[in-house]
Short mmCIF file of C-alpha atoms in Angstrom, two decimals:
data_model
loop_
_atom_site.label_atom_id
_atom_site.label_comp_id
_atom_site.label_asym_id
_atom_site.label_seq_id
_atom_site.Cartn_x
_atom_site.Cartn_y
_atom_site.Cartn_z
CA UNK A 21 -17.87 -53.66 95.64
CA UNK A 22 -18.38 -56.89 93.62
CA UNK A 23 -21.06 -57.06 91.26
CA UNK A 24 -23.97 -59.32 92.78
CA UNK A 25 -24.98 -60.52 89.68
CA UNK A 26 -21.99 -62.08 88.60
CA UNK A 27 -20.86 -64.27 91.80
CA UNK A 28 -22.41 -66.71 94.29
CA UNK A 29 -21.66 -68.07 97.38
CA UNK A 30 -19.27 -71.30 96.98
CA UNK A 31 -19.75 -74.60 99.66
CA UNK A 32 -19.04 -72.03 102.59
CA UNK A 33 -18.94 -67.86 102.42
CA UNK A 34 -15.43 -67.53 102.36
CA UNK A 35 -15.31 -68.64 98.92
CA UNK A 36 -17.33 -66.89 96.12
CA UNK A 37 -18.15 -68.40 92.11
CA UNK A 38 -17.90 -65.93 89.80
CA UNK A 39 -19.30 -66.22 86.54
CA UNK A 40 -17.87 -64.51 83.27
CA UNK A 41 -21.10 -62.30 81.79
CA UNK A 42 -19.43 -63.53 78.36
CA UNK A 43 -21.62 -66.25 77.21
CA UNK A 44 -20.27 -68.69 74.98
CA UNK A 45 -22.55 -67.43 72.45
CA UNK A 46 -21.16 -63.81 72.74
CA UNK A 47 -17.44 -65.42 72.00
CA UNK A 48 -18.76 -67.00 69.16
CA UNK A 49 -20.63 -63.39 68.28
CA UNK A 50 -17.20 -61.91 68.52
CA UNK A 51 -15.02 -64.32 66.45
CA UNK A 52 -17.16 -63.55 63.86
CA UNK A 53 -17.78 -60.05 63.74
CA UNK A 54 -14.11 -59.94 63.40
CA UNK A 55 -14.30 -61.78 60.26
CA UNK A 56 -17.08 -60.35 58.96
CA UNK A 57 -15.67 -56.78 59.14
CA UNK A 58 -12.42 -57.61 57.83
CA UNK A 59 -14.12 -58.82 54.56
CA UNK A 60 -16.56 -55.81 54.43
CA UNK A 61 -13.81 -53.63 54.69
CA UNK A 62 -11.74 -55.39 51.52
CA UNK A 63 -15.06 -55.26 49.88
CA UNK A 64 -15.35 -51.67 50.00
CA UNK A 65 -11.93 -51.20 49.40
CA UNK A 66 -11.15 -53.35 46.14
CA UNK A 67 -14.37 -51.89 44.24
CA UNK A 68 -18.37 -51.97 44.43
CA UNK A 69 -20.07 -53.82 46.69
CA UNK A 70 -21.84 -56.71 45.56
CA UNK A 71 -24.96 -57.27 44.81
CA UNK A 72 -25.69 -60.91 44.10
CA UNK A 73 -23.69 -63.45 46.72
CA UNK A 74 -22.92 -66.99 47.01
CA UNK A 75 -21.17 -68.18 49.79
CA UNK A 76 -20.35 -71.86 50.40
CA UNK A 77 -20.52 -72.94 53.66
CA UNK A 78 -23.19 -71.61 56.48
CA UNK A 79 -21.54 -73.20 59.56
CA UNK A 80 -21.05 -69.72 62.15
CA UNK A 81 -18.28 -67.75 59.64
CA UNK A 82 -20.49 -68.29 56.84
CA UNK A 83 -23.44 -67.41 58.71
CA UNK A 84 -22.21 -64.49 60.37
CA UNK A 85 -20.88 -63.37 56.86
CA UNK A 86 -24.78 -64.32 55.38
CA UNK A 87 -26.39 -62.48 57.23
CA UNK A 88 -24.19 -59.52 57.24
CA UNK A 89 -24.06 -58.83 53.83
CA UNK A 90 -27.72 -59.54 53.67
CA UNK A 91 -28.59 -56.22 54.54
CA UNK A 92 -27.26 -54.57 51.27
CA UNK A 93 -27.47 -57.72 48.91
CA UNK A 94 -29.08 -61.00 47.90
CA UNK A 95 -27.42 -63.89 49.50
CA UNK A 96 -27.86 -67.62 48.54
CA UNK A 97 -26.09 -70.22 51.12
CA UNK A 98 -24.56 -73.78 50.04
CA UNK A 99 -24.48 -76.01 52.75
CA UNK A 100 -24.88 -80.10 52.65
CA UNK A 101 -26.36 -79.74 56.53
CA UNK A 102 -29.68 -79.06 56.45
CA UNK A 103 -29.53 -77.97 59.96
CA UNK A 104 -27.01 -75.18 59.57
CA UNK A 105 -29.87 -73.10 57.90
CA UNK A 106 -31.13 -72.37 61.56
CA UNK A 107 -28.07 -69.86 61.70
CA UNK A 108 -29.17 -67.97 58.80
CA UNK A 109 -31.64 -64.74 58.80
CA UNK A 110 -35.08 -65.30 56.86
CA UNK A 111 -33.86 -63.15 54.21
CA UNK A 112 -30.68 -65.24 52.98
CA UNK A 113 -31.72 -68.16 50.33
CA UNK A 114 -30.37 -71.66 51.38
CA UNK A 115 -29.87 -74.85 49.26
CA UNK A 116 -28.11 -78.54 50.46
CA UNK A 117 -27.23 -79.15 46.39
CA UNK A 118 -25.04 -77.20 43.93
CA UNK A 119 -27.15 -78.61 41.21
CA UNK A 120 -30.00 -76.12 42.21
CA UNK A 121 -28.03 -72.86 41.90
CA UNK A 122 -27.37 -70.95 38.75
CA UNK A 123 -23.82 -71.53 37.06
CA UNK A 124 -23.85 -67.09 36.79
CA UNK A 125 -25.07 -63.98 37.77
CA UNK A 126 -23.03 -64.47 41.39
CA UNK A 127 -21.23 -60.97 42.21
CA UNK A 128 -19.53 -62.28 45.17
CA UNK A 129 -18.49 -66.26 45.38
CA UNK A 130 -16.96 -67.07 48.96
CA UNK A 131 -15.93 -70.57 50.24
CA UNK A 132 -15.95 -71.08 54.04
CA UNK A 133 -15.74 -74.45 54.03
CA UNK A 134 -12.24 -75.16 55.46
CA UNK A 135 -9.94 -78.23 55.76
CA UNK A 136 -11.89 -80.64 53.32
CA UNK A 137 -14.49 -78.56 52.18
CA UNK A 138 -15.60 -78.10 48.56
CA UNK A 139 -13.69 -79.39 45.87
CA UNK A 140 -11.95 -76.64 43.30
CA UNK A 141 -13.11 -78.53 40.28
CA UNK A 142 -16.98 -77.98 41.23
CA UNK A 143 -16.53 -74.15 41.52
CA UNK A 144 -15.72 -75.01 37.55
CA UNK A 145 -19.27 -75.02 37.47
CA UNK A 146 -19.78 -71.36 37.87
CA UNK A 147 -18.93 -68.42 35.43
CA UNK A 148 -16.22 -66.52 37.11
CA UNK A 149 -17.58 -64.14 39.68
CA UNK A 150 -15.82 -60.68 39.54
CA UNK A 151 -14.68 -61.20 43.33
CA UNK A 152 -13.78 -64.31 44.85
CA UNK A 153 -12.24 -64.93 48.59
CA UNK A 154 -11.80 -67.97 50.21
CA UNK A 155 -10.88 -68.43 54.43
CA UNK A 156 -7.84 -69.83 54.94
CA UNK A 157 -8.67 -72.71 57.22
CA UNK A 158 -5.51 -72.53 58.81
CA UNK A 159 -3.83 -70.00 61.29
CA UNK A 160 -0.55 -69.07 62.76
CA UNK A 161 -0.05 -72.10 64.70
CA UNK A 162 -1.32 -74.78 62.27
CA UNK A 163 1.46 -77.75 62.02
CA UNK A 164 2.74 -79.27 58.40
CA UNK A 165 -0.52 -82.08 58.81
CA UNK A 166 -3.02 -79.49 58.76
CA UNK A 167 -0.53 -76.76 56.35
CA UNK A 168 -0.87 -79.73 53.66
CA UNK A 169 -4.78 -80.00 53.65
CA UNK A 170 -4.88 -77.01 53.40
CA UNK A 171 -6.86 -76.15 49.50
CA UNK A 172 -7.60 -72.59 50.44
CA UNK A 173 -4.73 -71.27 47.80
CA UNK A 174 -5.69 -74.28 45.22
CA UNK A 175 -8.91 -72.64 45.50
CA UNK A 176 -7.86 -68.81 44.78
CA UNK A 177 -5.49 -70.01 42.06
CA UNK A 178 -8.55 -72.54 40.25
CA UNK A 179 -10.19 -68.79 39.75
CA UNK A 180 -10.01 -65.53 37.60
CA UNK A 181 -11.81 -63.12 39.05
CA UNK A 182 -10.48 -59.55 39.35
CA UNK A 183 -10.74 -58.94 42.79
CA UNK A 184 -9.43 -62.14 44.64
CA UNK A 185 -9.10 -62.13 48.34
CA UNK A 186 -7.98 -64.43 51.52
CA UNK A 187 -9.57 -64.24 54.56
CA UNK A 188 -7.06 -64.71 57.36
CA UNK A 189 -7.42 -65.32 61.22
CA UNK A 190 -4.70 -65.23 63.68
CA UNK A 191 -3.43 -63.70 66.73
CA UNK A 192 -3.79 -66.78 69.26
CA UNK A 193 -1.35 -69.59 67.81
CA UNK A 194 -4.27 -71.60 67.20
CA UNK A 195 -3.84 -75.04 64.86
CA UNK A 196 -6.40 -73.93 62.41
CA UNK A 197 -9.05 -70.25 62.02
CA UNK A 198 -12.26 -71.78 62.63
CA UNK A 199 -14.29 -70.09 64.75
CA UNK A 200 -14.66 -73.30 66.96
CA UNK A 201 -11.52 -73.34 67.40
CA UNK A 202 -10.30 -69.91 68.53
CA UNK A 203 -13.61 -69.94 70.97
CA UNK A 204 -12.07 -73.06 72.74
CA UNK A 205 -8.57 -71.58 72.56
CA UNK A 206 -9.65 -68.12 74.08
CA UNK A 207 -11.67 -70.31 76.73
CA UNK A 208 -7.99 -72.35 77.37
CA UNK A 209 -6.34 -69.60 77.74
CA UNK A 210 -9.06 -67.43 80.11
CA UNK A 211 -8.94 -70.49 82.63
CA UNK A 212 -4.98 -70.40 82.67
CA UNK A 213 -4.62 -66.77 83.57
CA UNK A 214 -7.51 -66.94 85.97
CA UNK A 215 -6.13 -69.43 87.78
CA UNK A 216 -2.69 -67.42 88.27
CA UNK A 217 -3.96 -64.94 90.02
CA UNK A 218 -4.06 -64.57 93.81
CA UNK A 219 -6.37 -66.32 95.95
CA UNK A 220 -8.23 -68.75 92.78
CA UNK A 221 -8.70 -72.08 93.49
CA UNK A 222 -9.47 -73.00 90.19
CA UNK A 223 -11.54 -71.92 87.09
CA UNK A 224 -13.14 -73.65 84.74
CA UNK A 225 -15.60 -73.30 81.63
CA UNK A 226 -18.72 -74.38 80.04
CA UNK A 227 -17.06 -77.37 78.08
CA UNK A 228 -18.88 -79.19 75.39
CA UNK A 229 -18.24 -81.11 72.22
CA UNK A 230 -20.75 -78.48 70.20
CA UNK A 231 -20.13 -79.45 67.17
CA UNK A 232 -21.38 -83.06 67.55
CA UNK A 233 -24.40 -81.90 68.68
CA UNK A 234 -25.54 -79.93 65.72
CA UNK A 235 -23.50 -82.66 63.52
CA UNK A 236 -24.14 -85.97 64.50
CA UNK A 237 -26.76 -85.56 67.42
CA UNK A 238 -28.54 -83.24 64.84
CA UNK A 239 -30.25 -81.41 68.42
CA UNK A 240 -29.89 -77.71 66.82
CA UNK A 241 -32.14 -76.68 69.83
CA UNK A 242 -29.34 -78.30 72.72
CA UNK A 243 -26.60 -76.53 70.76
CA UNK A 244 -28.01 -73.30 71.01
CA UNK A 245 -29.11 -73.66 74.75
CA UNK A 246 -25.22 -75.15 75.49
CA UNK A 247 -24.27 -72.05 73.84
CA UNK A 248 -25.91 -69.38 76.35
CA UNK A 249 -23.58 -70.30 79.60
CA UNK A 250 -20.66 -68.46 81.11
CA UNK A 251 -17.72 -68.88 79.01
CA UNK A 252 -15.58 -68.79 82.37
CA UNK A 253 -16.60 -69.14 85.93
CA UNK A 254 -13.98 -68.67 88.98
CA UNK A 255 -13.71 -69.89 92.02
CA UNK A 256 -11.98 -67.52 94.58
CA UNK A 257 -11.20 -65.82 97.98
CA UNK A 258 -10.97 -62.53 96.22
CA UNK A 259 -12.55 -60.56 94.09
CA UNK A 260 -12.31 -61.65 90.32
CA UNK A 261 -13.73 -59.87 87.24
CA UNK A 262 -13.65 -63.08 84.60
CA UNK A 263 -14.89 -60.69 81.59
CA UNK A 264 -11.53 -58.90 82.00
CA UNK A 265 -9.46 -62.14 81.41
CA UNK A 266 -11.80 -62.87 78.26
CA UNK A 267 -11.39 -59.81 76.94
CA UNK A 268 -7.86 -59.34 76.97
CA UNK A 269 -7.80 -63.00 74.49
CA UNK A 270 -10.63 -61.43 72.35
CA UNK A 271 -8.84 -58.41 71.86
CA UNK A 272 -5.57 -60.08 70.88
CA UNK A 273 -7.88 -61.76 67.71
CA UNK A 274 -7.72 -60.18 64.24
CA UNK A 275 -8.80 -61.04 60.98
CA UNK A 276 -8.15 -59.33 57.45
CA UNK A 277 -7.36 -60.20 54.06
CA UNK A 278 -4.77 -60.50 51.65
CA UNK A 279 -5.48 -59.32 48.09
CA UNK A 280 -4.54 -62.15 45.45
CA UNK A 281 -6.12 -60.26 42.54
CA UNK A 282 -2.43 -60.43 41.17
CA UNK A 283 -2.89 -64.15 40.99
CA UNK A 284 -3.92 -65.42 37.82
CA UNK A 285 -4.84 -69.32 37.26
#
């Protein structure tokens, strides 16, 4: 029996809509969890947990990661987008300038900012934090244009912390491991298998340049309300369960991290 929530009736009866229950939102939800574990779980493995946290960089990683370790320690964000504090939970401090934070007393300092984010010399401003990890901004399908921006490992090397750490994100041959990205890749990739199988006419998605709405539009409300459609809807004769395709892209993401503490500047 198919689900009457998730399909309706197309221009005649004989061909249904179905929509994916995944929301955009709940792909973005995913990407991140999947980061945010994979550093938790380094955390607790490398030493104690921290206490005091600074992470640069609050758009969705850094947010997800913000919020998460909220709930055990205090949490400042560095962000030059005003907006991006939207994403963040009331209890995690935010600030547009570096000038405003305190050069020590960080536990934890973690860039997110990706391919030409902050620059190594102004984390010179900063007693060395006893862990530092950076997210590599690139993934196993980057090409040598993106490989050479790339100042994740300039970053790990500019520090000399004792527990050092490299957040990596893979799995889907994506050009870079921002969570923009690998949504949009997972959505490609959903609407390609859906429309393989028997008796779909086509399939499409909720497409939408996002980031220029929160960016350059600076309409934090549209982004959020773009966000909460069906990441895949199906048109079809038969029967077609869209979550299923999702999932089986989801699944096939993984994040973790390599430990650089070996890797002295």
């Amino acid at each position: 029996m198919i689900d009457p929530f998730r399909y309706e009736d197309g221009i005649t009866p004989t061909v249904k809509t179905f929509f994916s229950q995944y929301l955009l939102q709940d792909l973005l939800d995913q990407i991140t969890l999947k980061k945010a574990l994979a550093v938790l779980k380094w955390l607790e493995s490398t030493g104690p947990m921290p206490k005091a946290c600074l992470i640069c960089g609050a758009y969705l990683t850094g947010a997800r990661l913000a919020n998460t370790l909220a709930r055990t320690a205090s949490v400042t964000v560095l962000d030059q987008f005003p907006l991006v504090k939207n994403l963040l939970d009331p209890g995690v401090a935010y600030t547009t300038s570096i000038d405003d934070l305190p050069t020590g007393g960080w536990d934890l300092i973690m860039d997110t900012t990706g391919l030409g984010g902050i620059d190594p010399l102004m984390l010179r401003r900063f007693e060395t934090p006893p862990i530092f990890v950076a997210e590599d901004p690139c993934s196993d399908g980057s090409d040598a244009v993106i490989l050479q921006a790339n100042q994740c490992y300039k970053l790990i090397g500019s520090m000399a912390s004792e527990r050092k750490g490299v957040l990596c994100t893979g799995g889907l041959s994506t050009k870079t491991s921002g969570t923009m990205t690998l949504m949009v890749e997972i959505m490609r990739r959903s609407m390609e298998d859906a429309t393989r199988l028997e008796g779909v006419l086509y399939s499409t998605g909720s497409w939408e340049h996002f980031e220029r709405l929160l960016f350059k539009e600076q309409n934090y409300e549209e982004f959020r309300k773009k966000l909460q459609r069906s990441a895949l809807i199906v048109s079809s004769l038969m029967p077609v369960n869209p979550d299923e395709v999702i999932q089986t892209h989801v699944s096939a993401l993984s994040s973790t991290i390599t430990d650089f503490s070996e890797f002295r500047p």
